[in-house]
Short mmCIF file of C-alpha atoms in Angstrom, two decimals:
data_model
loop_
_atom_site.label_atom_id
_atom_site.label_comp_id
_atom_site.label_asym_id
_atom_site.label_seq_id
_atom_site.Cartn_x
_atom_site.Cartn_y
_atom_site.Cartn_z
CA UNK A 1 -32.29 13.61 -7.98
CA UNK A 2 -31.40 10.61 -10.10
CA UNK A 3 -28.39 8.45 -9.31
CA UNK A 4 -26.77 9.42 -12.62
CA UNK A 5 -27.22 13.14 -11.89
CA UNK A 6 -25.95 12.72 -8.34
CA UNK A 7 -22.92 10.80 -9.55
CA UNK A 8 -22.07 13.50 -12.06
CA UNK A 9 -22.52 16.27 -9.50
CA UNK A 10 -20.42 14.60 -6.82
CA UNK A 11 -17.67 13.34 -9.11
CA UNK A 12 -14.70 15.46 -8.08
CA UNK A 13 -11.06 14.59 -8.57
CA UNK A 14 -9.23 15.17 -5.31
CA UNK A 15 -5.59 14.87 -6.27
CA UNK A 16 -2.62 16.77 -5.05
CA UNK A 17 -0.08 17.31 -7.08
CA UNK A 18 22.86 6.93 4.95
CA UNK A 19 20.70 6.50 8.13
CA UNK A 20 20.05 3.34 10.04
CA UNK A 21 16.92 2.55 12.03
CA UNK A 22 16.49 4.38 15.28
CA UNK A 23 15.44 2.37 18.32
CA UNK A 24 13.90 5.01 20.59
CA UNK A 25 10.52 4.19 22.10
CA UNK A 26 7.51 6.10 20.86
CA UNK A 27 4.71 7.25 23.10
CA UNK A 28 1.03 6.64 22.36
CA UNK A 29 -0.65 8.33 19.42
CA UNK A 30 -2.45 11.56 20.13
CA UNK A 31 -4.88 13.78 18.31
CA UNK A 32 -7.60 13.06 15.78
CA UNK A 33 -7.46 13.53 12.06
CA UNK A 34 -9.39 16.40 10.57
CA UNK A 35 -9.63 16.40 6.78
CA UNK A 36 -10.95 19.67 5.48
CA UNK A 37 -11.76 20.71 1.94
CA UNK A 38 -8.40 22.43 1.55
CA UNK A 39 -6.56 19.27 2.52
CA UNK A 40 -8.04 17.41 -0.44
CA UNK A 41 -7.89 20.23 -2.97
CA UNK A 42 -6.32 19.35 -6.34
CA UNK A 43 -2.97 20.76 -7.32
CA UNK A 44 -2.39 22.61 -10.54
CA UNK A 45 -1.67 20.06 -13.22
CA UNK A 46 -0.98 19.85 -16.90
CA UNK A 47 -3.01 17.42 -18.98
CA UNK A 48 -2.00 13.90 -18.07
CA UNK A 49 0.84 14.81 -15.70
CA UNK A 50 0.86 16.75 -12.43
CA UNK A 51 2.98 19.78 -11.68
CA UNK A 52 4.96 18.65 -8.67
CA UNK A 53 6.02 20.26 -5.40
CA UNK A 54 3.08 22.68 -5.30
CA UNK A 55 3.12 23.05 -1.50
CA UNK A 56 5.44 21.91 1.27
CA UNK A 57 4.61 18.92 3.43
CA UNK A 58 3.37 19.40 6.94
CA UNK A 59 4.74 17.45 9.90
CA UNK A 60 2.53 14.43 9.16
CA UNK A 61 0.60 13.46 6.02
CA UNK A 62 -0.94 10.37 4.48
CA UNK A 63 -0.06 10.29 0.78
CA UNK A 64 -2.03 8.11 -1.63
CA UNK A 65 0.33 7.24 -4.48
CA UNK A 66 -1.81 4.75 -6.40
CA UNK A 67 -5.33 3.41 -5.99
CA UNK A 68 -5.81 0.70 -8.60
CA UNK A 69 -6.07 -3.00 -7.96
CA UNK A 70 -4.42 -5.14 -10.58
CA UNK A 71 -2.50 -6.61 -12.13
CA UNK A 72 -3.87 -5.23 -15.46
CA UNK A 73 -2.68 -1.62 -15.88
CA UNK A 74 -5.46 0.95 -15.79
CA UNK A 75 -5.03 4.37 -17.42
CA UNK A 76 -7.12 6.13 -14.75
CA UNK A 77 -5.08 5.03 -11.75
CA UNK A 78 -1.59 3.90 -10.81
CA UNK A 79 -1.01 0.65 -8.93
CA UNK A 80 -1.66 0.36 -5.23
CA UNK A 81 0.77 2.27 -3.02
CA UNK A 82 0.69 4.76 -0.16
CA UNK A 83 3.19 6.63 1.98
CA UNK A 84 3.26 8.23 5.39
CA UNK A 85 5.30 11.40 5.72
CA UNK A 86 6.13 11.78 9.41
CA UNK A 87 8.39 14.62 10.60
CA UNK A 88 10.63 14.60 7.56
CA UNK A 89 10.85 10.84 7.03
CA UNK A 90 8.81 8.70 4.62
CA UNK A 91 7.35 5.24 5.15
CA UNK A 92 6.25 3.51 1.95
CA UNK A 93 3.43 0.95 2.03
CA UNK A 94 3.31 -1.34 -1.02
CA UNK A 95 4.94 -0.55 -4.34
CA UNK A 96 2.43 -0.95 -7.14
CA UNK A 97 2.90 0.07 -10.76
CA UNK A 98 4.21 3.66 -11.15
CA UNK A 99 4.61 4.19 -7.42
CA UNK A 100 8.27 5.18 -7.82
CA UNK A 101 7.25 7.91 -10.28
CA UNK A 102 4.28 9.08 -8.21
CA UNK A 103 6.40 9.18 -5.05
CA UNK A 104 8.54 11.79 -6.79
CA UNK A 105 5.65 13.56 -8.53
CA UNK A 106 3.84 14.25 -5.28
CA UNK A 107 6.93 15.89 -3.81
CA UNK A 108 8.37 13.16 -1.59
CA UNK A 109 12.13 12.74 -1.68
CA UNK A 110 14.01 9.47 -1.96
CA UNK A 111 16.68 10.84 0.37
CA UNK A 112 13.97 10.89 3.08
CA UNK A 113 12.77 7.31 2.55
CA UNK A 114 13.01 5.52 5.88
CA UNK A 115 11.48 2.12 5.19
CA UNK A 116 9.17 0.05 3.00
CA UNK A 117 6.32 -2.22 4.12
CA UNK A 118 4.89 -4.88 1.80
CA UNK A 119 1.47 -6.35 2.62
CA UNK A 120 1.80 -9.43 0.40
CA UNK A 121 3.59 -10.60 -2.71
CA UNK A 122 0.94 -10.33 -5.41
CA UNK A 123 2.48 -8.62 -8.44
CA UNK A 124 0.23 -5.53 -8.28
CA UNK A 125 1.68 -4.73 -4.84
CA UNK A 126 5.35 -5.21 -5.74
CA UNK A 127 5.54 -4.28 -9.44
CA UNK A 128 7.68 -1.21 -8.65
CA UNK A 129 9.37 -2.60 -5.54
CA UNK A 130 12.83 -3.19 -6.95
CA UNK A 131 12.67 0.07 -8.92
CA UNK A 132 13.03 1.84 -5.57
CA UNK A 133 16.59 0.54 -5.43
CA UNK A 134 17.38 -0.01 -9.11
CA UNK A 135 16.16 3.37 -10.41
CA UNK A 136 15.73 5.74 -7.45
CA UNK A 137 19.05 4.41 -6.15
CA UNK A 138 20.93 4.90 -9.41
CA UNK A 139 22.01 8.49 -8.77
CA UNK A 140 20.84 12.08 -8.49
CA UNK A 141 17.65 13.15 -10.26
CA UNK A 142 17.32 16.52 -11.99
CA UNK A 143 15.92 17.74 -8.67
CA UNK A 144 19.12 16.74 -6.85
CA UNK A 145 17.56 13.79 -5.09
CA UNK A 146 18.52 10.13 -4.78
CA UNK A 147 18.24 7.11 -2.56
CA UNK A 148 21.69 6.80 -0.99
CA UNK A 149 20.82 5.44 2.45
CA UNK A 150 20.18 1.83 3.37
CA UNK A 151 16.42 1.22 3.61
CA UNK A 152 14.70 -1.37 5.80
CA UNK A 153 12.05 -3.44 4.02
CA UNK A 154 9.44 -5.38 6.01
CA UNK A 155 7.11 -7.99 4.58
CA UNK A 156 6.07 -11.61 4.14
CA UNK A 157 8.31 -14.62 4.41
CA UNK A 158 7.86 -17.75 2.25
CA UNK A 159 4.38 -19.23 2.02
CA UNK A 160 5.71 -22.75 2.35
CA UNK A 161 3.06 -24.40 0.18
CA UNK A 162 0.81 -23.80 -2.83
CA UNK A 163 -2.90 -24.47 -2.63
CA UNK A 164 -4.51 -26.62 -5.34
CA UNK A 165 -5.50 -24.66 -8.48
CA UNK A 166 -8.57 -22.45 -8.08
CA UNK A 167 -10.29 -24.06 -11.09
CA UNK A 168 -8.97 -27.53 -10.39
CA UNK A 169 -7.14 -29.74 -12.85
CA UNK A 170 -3.47 -29.65 -13.75
CA UNK A 171 -1.62 -26.34 -14.20
CA UNK A 172 2.07 -25.51 -14.70
CA UNK A 173 4.22 -24.44 -11.75
CA UNK A 174 6.75 -21.66 -12.22
CA UNK A 175 10.10 -22.32 -10.50
CA UNK A 176 9.05 -25.73 -9.16
CA UNK A 177 12.21 -26.04 -7.06
CA UNK A 178 11.12 -23.02 -4.99
CA UNK A 179 7.61 -21.92 -6.04
CA UNK A 180 6.78 -19.80 -2.97
CA UNK A 181 9.73 -17.51 -2.23
CA UNK A 182 9.38 -14.86 0.45
CA UNK A 183 10.45 -11.24 0.31
CA UNK A 184 14.11 -11.93 1.06
CA UNK A 185 14.53 -14.50 -1.69
CA UNK A 186 12.54 -12.36 -4.12
CA UNK A 187 14.82 -9.40 -3.44
CA UNK A 188 17.96 -11.50 -3.84
CA UNK A 189 16.70 -12.88 -7.17
CA UNK A 190 15.81 -9.41 -8.44
CA UNK A 191 19.27 -8.15 -7.58
CA UNK A 192 20.76 -11.11 -9.47
CA UNK A 193 18.43 -10.67 -12.45
CA UNK A 194 19.60 -7.06 -12.91
CA UNK A 195 23.25 -7.83 -12.19
CA UNK A 196 24.49 -6.87 -15.67
CA UNK A 197 22.86 -3.45 -15.56
CA UNK A 198 23.99 -2.84 -11.99
CA UNK A 199 27.56 -3.90 -12.70
CA UNK A 200 27.75 -1.57 -15.68
CA UNK A 201 26.33 1.35 -13.73
CA UNK A 202 28.67 0.75 -10.79
CA UNK A 203 31.70 0.69 -13.13
CA UNK A 204 30.71 3.41 -15.59
CA UNK A 205 28.63 5.83 -13.54
CA UNK A 206 29.74 5.31 -9.98
CA UNK A 207 26.23 4.23 -8.97
CA UNK A 208 25.71 2.60 -5.58
CA UNK A 209 25.71 -1.15 -5.26
CA UNK A 210 21.99 -1.99 -4.84
CA UNK A 211 22.91 -4.56 -2.21
CA UNK A 212 24.01 -1.65 -0.02
CA UNK A 213 20.61 0.04 -0.26
CA UNK A 214 18.21 -2.65 0.97
CA UNK A 215 17.89 -4.58 4.21
CA UNK A 216 15.02 -7.09 4.19
CA UNK A 217 13.19 -8.18 7.34
CA UNK A 218 10.64 -10.96 6.89
CA UNK A 219 7.84 -10.80 9.44
CA UNK A 220 7.64 -13.72 11.85
CA UNK A 221 4.14 -14.92 12.68
CA UNK A 222 3.85 -15.04 16.49
CA UNK A 223 4.09 -18.47 18.04
CA UNK A 224 0.73 -19.87 19.01
CA UNK A 225 -1.08 -18.38 15.99
CA UNK A 226 -2.31 -21.46 14.06
CA UNK A 227 -1.96 -19.96 10.59
CA UNK A 228 -1.86 -22.47 7.75
CA UNK A 229 -1.11 -21.77 4.06
CA UNK A 230 -3.37 -24.70 3.13
CA UNK A 231 -6.10 -23.90 5.66
CA UNK A 232 -6.91 -20.85 7.78
CA UNK A 233 -4.47 -18.20 6.56
CA UNK A 234 -5.62 -15.55 9.04
CA UNK A 235 -6.92 -17.03 12.31
CA UNK A 236 -8.04 -14.64 15.06
CA UNK A 237 -5.01 -12.93 16.54
CA UNK A 238 -3.82 -9.90 18.44
CA UNK A 239 -1.71 -7.29 16.63
CA UNK A 240 2.00 -7.99 16.95
CA UNK A 241 4.91 -5.51 16.84
CA UNK A 242 6.84 -5.03 13.61
CA UNK A 243 9.19 -2.13 14.30
CA UNK A 244 9.37 1.04 16.36
CA UNK A 245 11.41 4.23 16.17
CA UNK A 246 11.17 7.79 17.45
CA UNK A 247 8.44 8.65 14.90
CA UNK A 248 6.24 5.58 14.43
CA UNK A 249 5.23 2.33 16.06
CA UNK A 250 4.17 -0.31 13.52
CA UNK A 251 2.04 -3.34 14.32
CA UNK A 252 0.46 -5.95 12.04
CA UNK A 253 -2.05 -8.78 11.75
CA UNK A 254 -2.64 -11.54 9.24
CA UNK A 255 -5.62 -10.96 6.92
CA UNK A 256 -7.56 -13.41 4.72
CA UNK A 257 -6.82 -12.88 1.04
CA UNK A 258 -7.94 -16.05 -0.68
CA UNK A 259 -5.02 -18.44 -1.18
CA UNK A 260 -2.36 -15.83 -0.41
CA UNK A 261 -0.17 -16.49 2.63
CA UNK A 262 1.03 -14.62 4.49
CA UNK A 263 -0.89 -11.41 3.83
CA UNK A 264 -0.71 -8.53 6.31
CA UNK A 265 -2.45 -5.36 7.41
CA UNK A 266 -0.35 -2.67 9.10
CA UNK A 267 -1.04 -0.02 11.71
CA UNK A 268 1.16 3.06 12.16
CA UNK A 269 0.83 4.95 15.45
CA UNK A 270 2.43 8.38 15.61
CA UNK A 271 2.25 11.47 17.80
CA UNK A 272 0.08 12.97 15.03
CA UNK A 273 -2.47 10.19 14.77
CA UNK A 274 -2.84 6.58 13.70
CA UNK A 275 -3.30 5.13 10.22
CA UNK A 276 -4.19 1.53 9.31
CA UNK A 277 -3.68 -0.10 5.90
CA UNK A 278 -5.87 -3.15 5.35
CA UNK A 279 -3.91 -4.56 2.44
CA UNK A 280 -5.95 -6.99 0.33
CA UNK A 281 -8.51 -8.75 2.49
CA UNK A 282 -12.01 -10.07 2.76
CA UNK A 283 -14.01 -8.83 5.75
CA UNK A 284 -11.77 -9.58 8.71
CA UNK A 285 -12.15 -9.36 12.48
CA UNK A 286 -8.36 -9.03 12.59
CA UNK A 287 -8.59 -5.74 10.68
CA UNK A 288 -11.30 -4.51 13.05
CA UNK A 289 -9.08 -5.34 16.02
CA UNK A 290 -5.98 -3.74 14.49
CA UNK A 291 -7.87 -0.56 13.57
CA UNK A 292 -9.61 0.00 16.92
CA UNK A 293 -9.80 3.75 17.57
CA UNK A 294 -7.55 4.63 14.62
CA UNK A 295 -7.87 8.04 13.01
CA UNK A 296 -7.72 6.75 9.43
CA UNK A 297 -8.41 3.33 7.91
CA UNK A 298 -7.20 2.89 4.33
CA UNK A 299 -9.21 -0.09 3.13
CA UNK A 300 -9.56 -1.93 -0.15
CA UNK A 301 -12.98 -2.05 -1.85
CA UNK A 302 -14.60 -3.92 -4.71
CA UNK A 303 -17.93 -3.13 -6.40
CA UNK A 304 -19.14 -6.56 -7.41
CA UNK A 305 -22.29 -5.23 -9.07
CA UNK A 306 -20.25 -2.99 -11.37
CA UNK A 307 -18.31 -6.02 -12.61
CA UNK A 308 -21.44 -7.44 -14.23
CA UNK A 309 -22.25 -11.12 -14.50
CA UNK A 310 -19.40 -13.35 -13.42
CA UNK A 311 -19.12 -17.13 -13.37
CA UNK A 312 -20.05 -18.48 -9.92
CA UNK A 313 -16.54 -19.76 -9.25
CA UNK A 314 -14.96 -16.39 -10.11
CA UNK A 315 -17.48 -14.56 -7.95
CA UNK A 316 -16.78 -16.88 -5.04
CA UNK A 317 -13.03 -16.32 -5.48
CA UNK A 318 -13.48 -12.53 -5.35
CA UNK A 319 -15.63 -12.76 -2.23
CA UNK A 320 -12.98 -14.86 -0.49
CA UNK A 321 -10.23 -12.42 -1.44
CA UNK A 322 -11.72 -8.92 -1.22
CA UNK A 323 -14.19 -6.70 0.65
CA UNK A 324 -17.36 -5.47 -1.00
CA UNK A 325 -17.80 -1.70 -0.84
CA UNK A 326 -21.23 -2.45 0.66
CA UNK A 327 -19.51 -4.09 3.67
CA UNK A 328 -16.51 -1.85 4.24
CA UNK A 329 -18.47 0.82 6.13
CA UNK A 330 -19.46 -1.72 8.77
CA UNK A 331 -15.79 -2.69 9.19
CA UNK A 332 -14.86 0.96 9.77
CA UNK A 333 -17.77 1.45 12.19
CA UNK A 334 -16.86 -1.61 14.26
CA UNK A 335 -13.29 -0.34 14.48
CA UNK A 336 -14.47 3.10 15.57
CA UNK A 337 -12.28 4.98 13.09
CA UNK A 338 -12.85 8.62 12.21
CA UNK A 339 -12.09 8.50 8.48
CA UNK A 340 -12.35 5.68 5.93
CA UNK A 341 -10.22 6.05 2.80
CA UNK A 342 -11.07 3.72 -0.09
CA UNK A 343 -8.20 2.40 -2.18
CA UNK A 344 -7.21 -0.67 -4.23
CA UNK A 345 -10.43 -0.12 -6.15
CA UNK A 346 -12.10 -2.71 -8.40
CA UNK A 347 -13.09 -1.70 -10.99
CA UNK A 348 -10.51 1.09 -11.18
CA UNK A 349 -11.90 3.09 -14.11
CA UNK A 350 -13.75 6.25 -13.09
CA UNK A 351 -16.16 5.70 -15.97
CA UNK A 352 -17.35 2.43 -14.46
CA UNK A 353 -17.81 3.56 -10.85
CA UNK A 354 -18.06 7.23 -9.94
CA UNK A 355 -16.67 8.71 -6.77
CA UNK A 356 -20.23 9.41 -5.66
CA UNK A 357 -21.17 5.75 -5.96
CA UNK A 358 -18.05 4.59 -4.09
CA UNK A 359 -18.73 7.11 -1.33
CA UNK A 360 -22.45 6.43 -1.06
CA UNK A 361 -22.07 2.65 -0.84
CA UNK A 362 -19.14 2.78 1.62
CA UNK A 363 -21.07 5.19 3.85
CA UNK A 364 -23.67 2.48 4.56
CA UNK A 365 -23.42 1.59 8.24
CA UNK A 366 -20.58 4.07 8.89
CA UNK A 367 -21.00 7.26 10.90
CA UNK A 368 -17.58 8.73 10.04
CA UNK A 369 -16.23 10.35 6.91
CA UNK A 370 -15.60 8.48 3.66
CA UNK A 371 -12.88 9.63 1.27
CA UNK A 372 -12.50 8.03 -2.15
CA UNK A 373 -8.77 7.69 -2.70
CA UNK A 374 -7.21 9.29 -5.75
CA UNK A 375 -3.64 9.10 -7.01
CA UNK A 376 -1.42 11.82 -5.49
CA UNK A 377 -3.97 12.71 -2.80
CA UNK A 378 -2.45 14.19 0.38
CA UNK A 379 -4.28 14.01 3.71
CA UNK A 380 -2.73 15.93 6.63
CA UNK A 381 -2.61 14.29 10.05
CA UNK A 382 -2.81 17.25 12.46
CA UNK A 383 -1.78 17.09 16.08
#
């Protein structure tokens, strides 16, 4: 069978249509993840837009909200974002373009949003971040839902320094007084930038004050980890705790993503299984260590061959920042995970790289199951 015929045969779209943080300790994760055909079956959908709420959520599900790298918008896929639905509460990981819409389309409720986790501050990962509070927090939707509770947000602090320009020479610097703000400063500036709209809505519509909806927690790199924004941004390290409640225990590591600092991968351990999100990263021993024995690894992937001829400097930059799909299977195998889910895909267009090609290349060196992520895909995490 030719590659073209195989790609066409295998190309299936697998889409599916006021509390404070608890501080109870969570026991170790139990159970492995089984992903059957029914779990990945597509929902009924109208052309161009899904019909939502087609089936209720189980006790624990991984939800893929968007699978495109960026920043350029791609019509095939929304920006990078995922969610974990654990026993009635939702944990949002990254907030790429259209993630606020897809969160609602897939059937998740803003009233059940527990917390948000940002891997790093590239625009394609935070394009919809403030919309969670500005739009979803404005008031009730037609489906009688709204964000009314205060939500904890976890993510990077300030980088502290900018590396020299990738191509060398002189380039402009945006906001030279503070060119590397962290998540807290970014949030404060977004709130200020939308002050006029928020003030009008508060006065005229009784909308919540967005400052009452968000509580930012910048991750602190453990002492003794020699991370350097101008040098080694992700030295070898053990996973460190981020937060824990009665549903999940979250740990993190630094990952190498070119000049970006800090950039994190997250692991979520639950009574239903464990899920790791690589964030944007080149091949990293830190990811392998974080993902040891996990049930699911959601990992970025880039098909360099599909991008065609690139200038040597651009190719080198991509290799320093991302993981080739030809290498990601070995990462998953070393970590001993059961299921590898590909996301943050480059190129994003289905016409350029078929699902069959993504799956075939990622399977190299991996004995587990490969799933090519699609927007609105739901993957149950059974006990």
